[in-house]
Amino acid sequence: MLMRTDPFRELDQLTQQLLNGSAHQGTWSRPSSMPLDAYRSGDQYVVAFDLPGVTPDAIELDVERNVLTVKAERRPPRVSDDVEMQVAERSFGVFSRQLFLGETLDTERIEATYDAGVLTLRIPIAEKAKPRKIAISGVDSRREINT
C-alpha cells in the first residue's frame, strides 16, 4: 500500500504563487511538487513521476525505512547572449516528493527507469504479504465427544 504525504502541498504552492509569483521555481529548502500516478499491477505497485526536461543524473531516489524520497532538479536552458527568450513557461528548479511505503512492500527490490520525461518505479509486494494457500490436514471423524 502506498500513502501520499502532505495533503496541503498544492494549497501551499497556490499561496506562494499568489504572494511571491514564484510557483515555477522550487528551491532545495522549498521544492516544488511533481505530479505522479500510482497503481497496482499484479504483484507490484507502479509509480510514475512526471519529470520532463530533467536528465537522469539530476534525479535522486532514496529509501529510508519505509519512506521513499524522489528529488530532481531542472535547470533553465542555457542560451547564448544573442538569444532573446520569447516565452518561458516551463517550470524549473528543485522538485521533490515523498511517499510512505507500507510494510507489505519489498523496498530492497525497487526498480527505477527513466524514459521520455517519466520516472517509473516498480515496487514489488513482499513475499510475506502475498496471499497463500494453507493446507488442511485430515482429522479423524470418529472422535469421541466428552459431555
PDB file of C-alpha atoms in Angstrom:
ATOM      1  CA  MET A   1       0.000   0.000   0.000  1.00  0.00           C
ATOM      2  CA  LEU A   2       1.220   3.487  -0.862  1.00  0.00           C
ATOM      3  CA  MET A   3       0.337   6.641   1.019  1.00  0.00           C
ATOM      4  CA  ARG A   4       0.772  10.190  -0.242  1.00  0.00           C
ATOM      5  CA  THR A   5       2.181  12.795   2.065  1.00  0.00           C
ATOM      6  CA  ASP A   6       1.462  16.463   2.601  1.00  0.00           C
ATOM      7  CA  PRO A   7      -2.168  16.906   1.523  1.00  0.00           C
ATOM      8  CA  PHE A   8      -1.783  20.707   1.702  1.00  0.00           C
ATOM      9  CA  ARG A   9       1.173  20.922  -0.703  1.00  0.00           C
ATOM     10  CA  GLU A  10      -0.981  22.198  -3.600  1.00  0.00           C
ATOM     11  CA  LEU A  11      -2.518  24.854  -1.335  1.00  0.00           C
ATOM     12  CA  ASP A  12       0.976  25.964  -0.266  1.00  0.00           C
ATOM     13  CA  GLN A  13       2.025  26.235  -3.916  1.00  0.00           C
ATOM     14  CA  LEU A  14      -1.019  28.319  -4.797  1.00  0.00           C
ATOM     15  CA  THR A  15      -0.317  30.620  -1.839  1.00  0.00           C
ATOM     16  CA  GLN A  16       3.318  31.010  -2.923  1.00  0.00           C
ATOM     17  CA  GLN A  17       2.229  31.791  -6.454  1.00  0.00           C
ATOM     18  CA  LEU A  18      -0.183  34.480  -5.290  1.00  0.00           C
ATOM     19  CA  LEU A  19       2.172  36.090  -2.775  1.00  0.00           C
ATOM     20  CA  ASN A  20       5.559  35.676  -4.426  1.00  0.00           C
ATOM     21  CA  GLY A  21       4.851  34.908  -8.047  1.00  0.00           C
ATOM     22  CA  SER A  22       7.392  32.069  -7.755  1.00  0.00           C
ATOM     23  CA  ALA A  23       5.338  28.935  -8.348  1.00  0.00           C
ATOM     24  CA  HIS A  24       7.577  27.955 -11.263  1.00  0.00           C
ATOM     25  CA  GLN A  25      10.773  27.815  -9.241  1.00  0.00           C
ATOM     26  CA  GLY A  26      11.473  25.305  -6.494  1.00  0.00           C
ATOM     27  CA  THR A  27      14.486  25.522  -4.211  1.00  0.00           C
ATOM     28  CA  TRP A  28      16.292  22.893  -2.145  1.00  0.00           C
ATOM     29  CA  SER A  29      14.637  24.259   1.007  1.00  0.00           C
ATOM     30  CA  ARG A  30      11.167  24.636  -0.595  1.00  0.00           C
ATOM     31  CA  PRO A  31      10.950  22.253  -3.552  1.00  0.00           C
ATOM     32  CA  SER A  32       8.059  22.225  -5.996  1.00  0.00           C
ATOM     33  CA  SER A  33       5.824  19.194  -6.239  1.00  0.00           C
ATOM     34  CA  MET A  34       5.953  16.684  -9.073  1.00  0.00           C
ATOM     35  CA  PRO A  35       2.798  15.007 -10.360  1.00  0.00           C
ATOM     36  CA  LEU A  36       2.545  11.237 -10.136  1.00  0.00           C
ATOM     37  CA  ASP A  37       0.327   8.303 -10.976  1.00  0.00           C
ATOM     38  CA  ALA A  38       0.357   5.139  -8.847  1.00  0.00           C
ATOM     39  CA  TYR A  39      -1.387   1.838  -9.420  1.00  0.00           C
ATOM     40  CA  ARG A  40      -1.133  -1.835  -8.587  1.00  0.00           C
ATOM     41  CA  SER A  41      -0.257  -4.249 -11.368  1.00  0.00           C
ATOM     42  CA  GLY A  42      -0.203  -7.889 -10.291  1.00  0.00           C
ATOM     43  CA  ASP A  43       2.345  -8.364  -7.503  1.00  0.00           C
ATOM     44  CA  GLN A  44       3.817  -4.870  -7.658  1.00  0.00           C
ATOM     45  CA  TYR A  45       2.968  -1.204  -7.383  1.00  0.00           C
ATOM     46  CA  VAL A  46       3.937   1.095 -10.228  1.00  0.00           C
ATOM     47  CA  VAL A  47       4.568   4.783  -9.562  1.00  0.00           C
ATOM     48  CA  ALA A  48       5.192   7.178 -12.478  1.00  0.00           C
ATOM     49  CA  PHE A  49       6.543  10.681 -11.797  1.00  0.00           C
ATOM     50  CA  ASP A  50       6.373  13.415 -14.466  1.00  0.00           C
ATOM     51  CA  LEU A  51       9.839  14.965 -14.824  1.00  0.00           C
ATOM     52  CA  PRO A  52      10.112  16.273 -18.384  1.00  0.00           C
ATOM     53  CA  GLY A  53      13.336  18.043 -19.189  1.00  0.00           C
ATOM     54  CA  VAL A  54      15.219  16.513 -16.266  1.00  0.00           C
ATOM     55  CA  THR A  55      18.329  14.497 -17.018  1.00  0.00           C
ATOM     56  CA  PRO A  56      18.644  11.098 -15.302  1.00  0.00           C
ATOM     57  CA  ASP A  57      21.766  12.216 -13.415  1.00  0.00           C
ATOM     58  CA  ALA A  58      19.757  15.077 -11.839  1.00  0.00           C
ATOM     59  CA  ILE A  59      17.386  12.622 -10.114  1.00  0.00           C
ATOM     60  CA  GLU A  60      17.954  11.357  -6.567  1.00  0.00           C
ATOM     61  CA  LEU A  61      15.994   8.357  -5.344  1.00  0.00           C
ATOM     62  CA  ASP A  62      16.306   7.266  -1.703  1.00  0.00           C
ATOM     63  CA  VAL A  63      14.511   4.853   0.594  1.00  0.00           C
ATOM     64  CA  GLU A  64      14.974   5.149   4.334  1.00  0.00           C
ATOM     65  CA  ARG A  65      12.969   2.712   6.410  1.00  0.00           C
ATOM     66  CA  ASN A  66       9.658   2.863   4.566  1.00  0.00           C
ATOM     67  CA  VAL A  67       9.859   6.442   3.220  1.00  0.00           C
ATOM     68  CA  LEU A  68      10.609   6.840  -0.485  1.00  0.00           C
ATOM     69  CA  THR A  69      12.031  10.247  -1.474  1.00  0.00           C
ATOM     70  CA  VAL A  70      12.402  11.446  -5.057  1.00  0.00           C
ATOM     71  CA  LYS A  71      14.265  14.700  -5.773  1.00  0.00           C
ATOM     72  CA  ALA A  72      15.082  16.163  -9.162  1.00  0.00           C
ATOM     73  CA  GLU A  73      16.416  19.443 -10.499  1.00  0.00           C
ATOM     74  CA  ARG A  74      15.558  21.068 -13.805  1.00  0.00           C
ATOM     75  CA  ARG A  75      17.779  23.995 -14.716  1.00  0.00           C
ATOM     76  CA  PRO A  76      16.762  26.784 -17.075  1.00  0.00           C
ATOM     77  CA  PRO A  77      18.017  26.215 -20.598  1.00  0.00           C
ATOM     78  CA  ARG A  78      21.430  27.602 -21.418  1.00  0.00           C
ATOM     79  CA  VAL A  79      21.153  30.112 -24.196  1.00  0.00           C
ATOM     80  CA  SER A  80      23.763  32.303 -25.755  1.00  0.00           C
ATOM     81  CA  ASP A  81      23.845  36.055 -25.249  1.00  0.00           C
ATOM     82  CA  ASP A  82      22.366  36.734 -28.676  1.00  0.00           C
ATOM     83  CA  VAL A  83      19.171  34.738 -27.891  1.00  0.00           C
ATOM     84  CA  GLU A  84      16.111  36.642 -26.738  1.00  0.00           C
ATOM     85  CA  MET A  85      13.649  34.430 -24.848  1.00  0.00           C
ATOM     86  CA  GLN A  86      10.081  34.989 -26.075  1.00  0.00           C
ATOM     87  CA  VAL A  87       8.116  32.643 -23.797  1.00  0.00           C
ATOM     88  CA  ALA A  88       9.394  30.835 -20.696  1.00  0.00           C
ATOM     89  CA  GLU A  89       6.548  28.844 -19.106  1.00  0.00           C
ATOM     90  CA  ARG A  90       8.326  25.595 -18.218  1.00  0.00           C
ATOM     91  CA  SER A  91       8.917  25.347 -14.511  1.00  0.00           C
ATOM     92  CA  PHE A  92      12.459  24.846 -13.295  1.00  0.00           C
ATOM     93  CA  GLY A  93      14.220  24.409 -10.013  1.00  0.00           C
ATOM     94  CA  VAL A  94      14.035  21.597  -7.500  1.00  0.00           C
ATOM     95  CA  PHE A  95      11.199  19.094  -7.364  1.00  0.00           C
ATOM     96  CA  SER A  96      10.593  16.653  -4.527  1.00  0.00           C
ATOM     97  CA  ARG A  97       8.053  14.057  -3.483  1.00  0.00           C
ATOM     98  CA  GLN A  98       7.852  11.623  -0.567  1.00  0.00           C
ATOM     99  CA  LEU A  99       5.723   8.509  -0.278  1.00  0.00           C
ATOM    100  CA  PHE A 100       5.233   6.312   2.755  1.00  0.00           C
ATOM    101  CA  LEU A 101       5.532   2.690   1.700  1.00  0.00           C
ATOM    102  CA  GLY A 102       3.515   0.125   3.588  1.00  0.00           C
ATOM    103  CA  GLU A 103       5.143  -2.728   5.478  1.00  0.00           C
ATOM    104  CA  THR A 104       3.887  -5.102   2.792  1.00  0.00           C
ATOM    105  CA  LEU A 105       6.223  -3.713   0.115  1.00  0.00           C
ATOM    106  CA  ASP A 106       9.718  -5.011  -0.624  1.00  0.00           C
ATOM    107  CA  THR A 107      11.887  -1.871  -0.544  1.00  0.00           C
ATOM    108  CA  GLU A 108      15.026  -3.931  -1.248  1.00  0.00           C
ATOM    109  CA  ARG A 109      13.881  -4.770  -4.779  1.00  0.00           C
ATOM    110  CA  ILE A 110      12.610  -1.416  -6.142  1.00  0.00           C
ATOM    111  CA  GLU A 111      13.388  -0.936  -9.830  1.00  0.00           C
ATOM    112  CA  ALA A 112      13.603   2.511 -11.466  1.00  0.00           C
ATOM    113  CA  THR A 113      13.604   3.526 -15.123  1.00  0.00           C
ATOM    114  CA  TYR A 114      13.544   6.954 -16.764  1.00  0.00           C
ATOM    115  CA  ASP A 115      12.179   7.375 -20.273  1.00  0.00           C
ATOM    116  CA  ALA A 116      10.606  10.300 -22.152  1.00  0.00           C
ATOM    117  CA  GLY A 117      10.468  12.502 -19.057  1.00  0.00           C
ATOM    118  CA  VAL A 118       8.787   9.897 -16.843  1.00  0.00           C
ATOM    119  CA  LEU A 119      10.495   8.253 -13.869  1.00  0.00           C
ATOM    120  CA  THR A 120       8.815   4.874 -13.332  1.00  0.00           C
ATOM    121  CA  LEU A 121       9.300   2.886 -10.137  1.00  0.00           C
ATOM    122  CA  ARG A 122       8.236  -0.730  -9.738  1.00  0.00           C
ATOM    123  CA  ILE A 123       7.833  -1.701  -6.105  1.00  0.00           C
ATOM    124  CA  PRO A 124       7.185  -5.418  -5.533  1.00  0.00           C
ATOM    125  CA  ILE A 125       4.898  -6.719  -2.846  1.00  0.00           C
ATOM    126  CA  ALA A 126       6.865  -8.610  -0.193  1.00  0.00           C
ATOM    127  CA  GLU A 127       6.580 -12.398  -0.298  1.00  0.00           C
ATOM    128  CA  LYS A 128       5.305 -12.454   3.286  1.00  0.00           C
ATOM    129  CA  ALA A 129       2.396 -10.213   2.280  1.00  0.00           C
ATOM    130  CA  LYS A 130       1.224 -12.244  -0.714  1.00  0.00           C
ATOM    131  CA  PRO A 131      -1.842 -14.448  -0.231  1.00  0.00           C
ATOM    132  CA  ARG A 132      -1.026 -18.108   0.140  1.00  0.00           C
ATOM    133  CA  LYS A 133      -2.946 -21.356   0.421  1.00  0.00           C
ATOM    134  CA  ILE A 134      -2.868 -23.172   3.717  1.00  0.00           C
ATOM    135  CA  ALA A 135      -3.075 -26.940   3.612  1.00  0.00           C
ATOM    136  CA  ILE A 136      -5.614 -28.558   5.889  1.00  0.00           C
ATOM    137  CA  SER A 137      -4.706 -31.929   7.285  1.00  0.00           C
ATOM    138  CA  GLY A 138      -7.381 -34.596   7.761  1.00  0.00           C
ATOM    139  CA  VAL A 139      -8.946 -35.140  11.169  1.00  0.00           C
ATOM    140  CA  ASP A 140     -10.382 -38.436  12.345  1.00  0.00           C
ATOM    141  CA  SER A 141     -14.145 -38.044  12.100  1.00  0.00           C
ATOM    142  CA  ARG A 142     -14.778 -40.769  14.743  1.00  0.00           C
ATOM    143  CA  ARG A 143     -13.603 -38.606  17.615  1.00  0.00           C
ATOM    144  CA  GLU A 144     -15.391 -39.133  20.902  1.00  0.00           C
ATOM    145  CA  ILE A 145     -17.098 -36.036  22.323  1.00  0.00           C
ATOM    146  CA  ASN A 146     -16.958 -35.646  26.078  1.00  0.00           C
ATOM    147  CA  THR A 147     -20.012 -34.091  27.666  1.00  0.00           C
TER     148      THR A 147
END
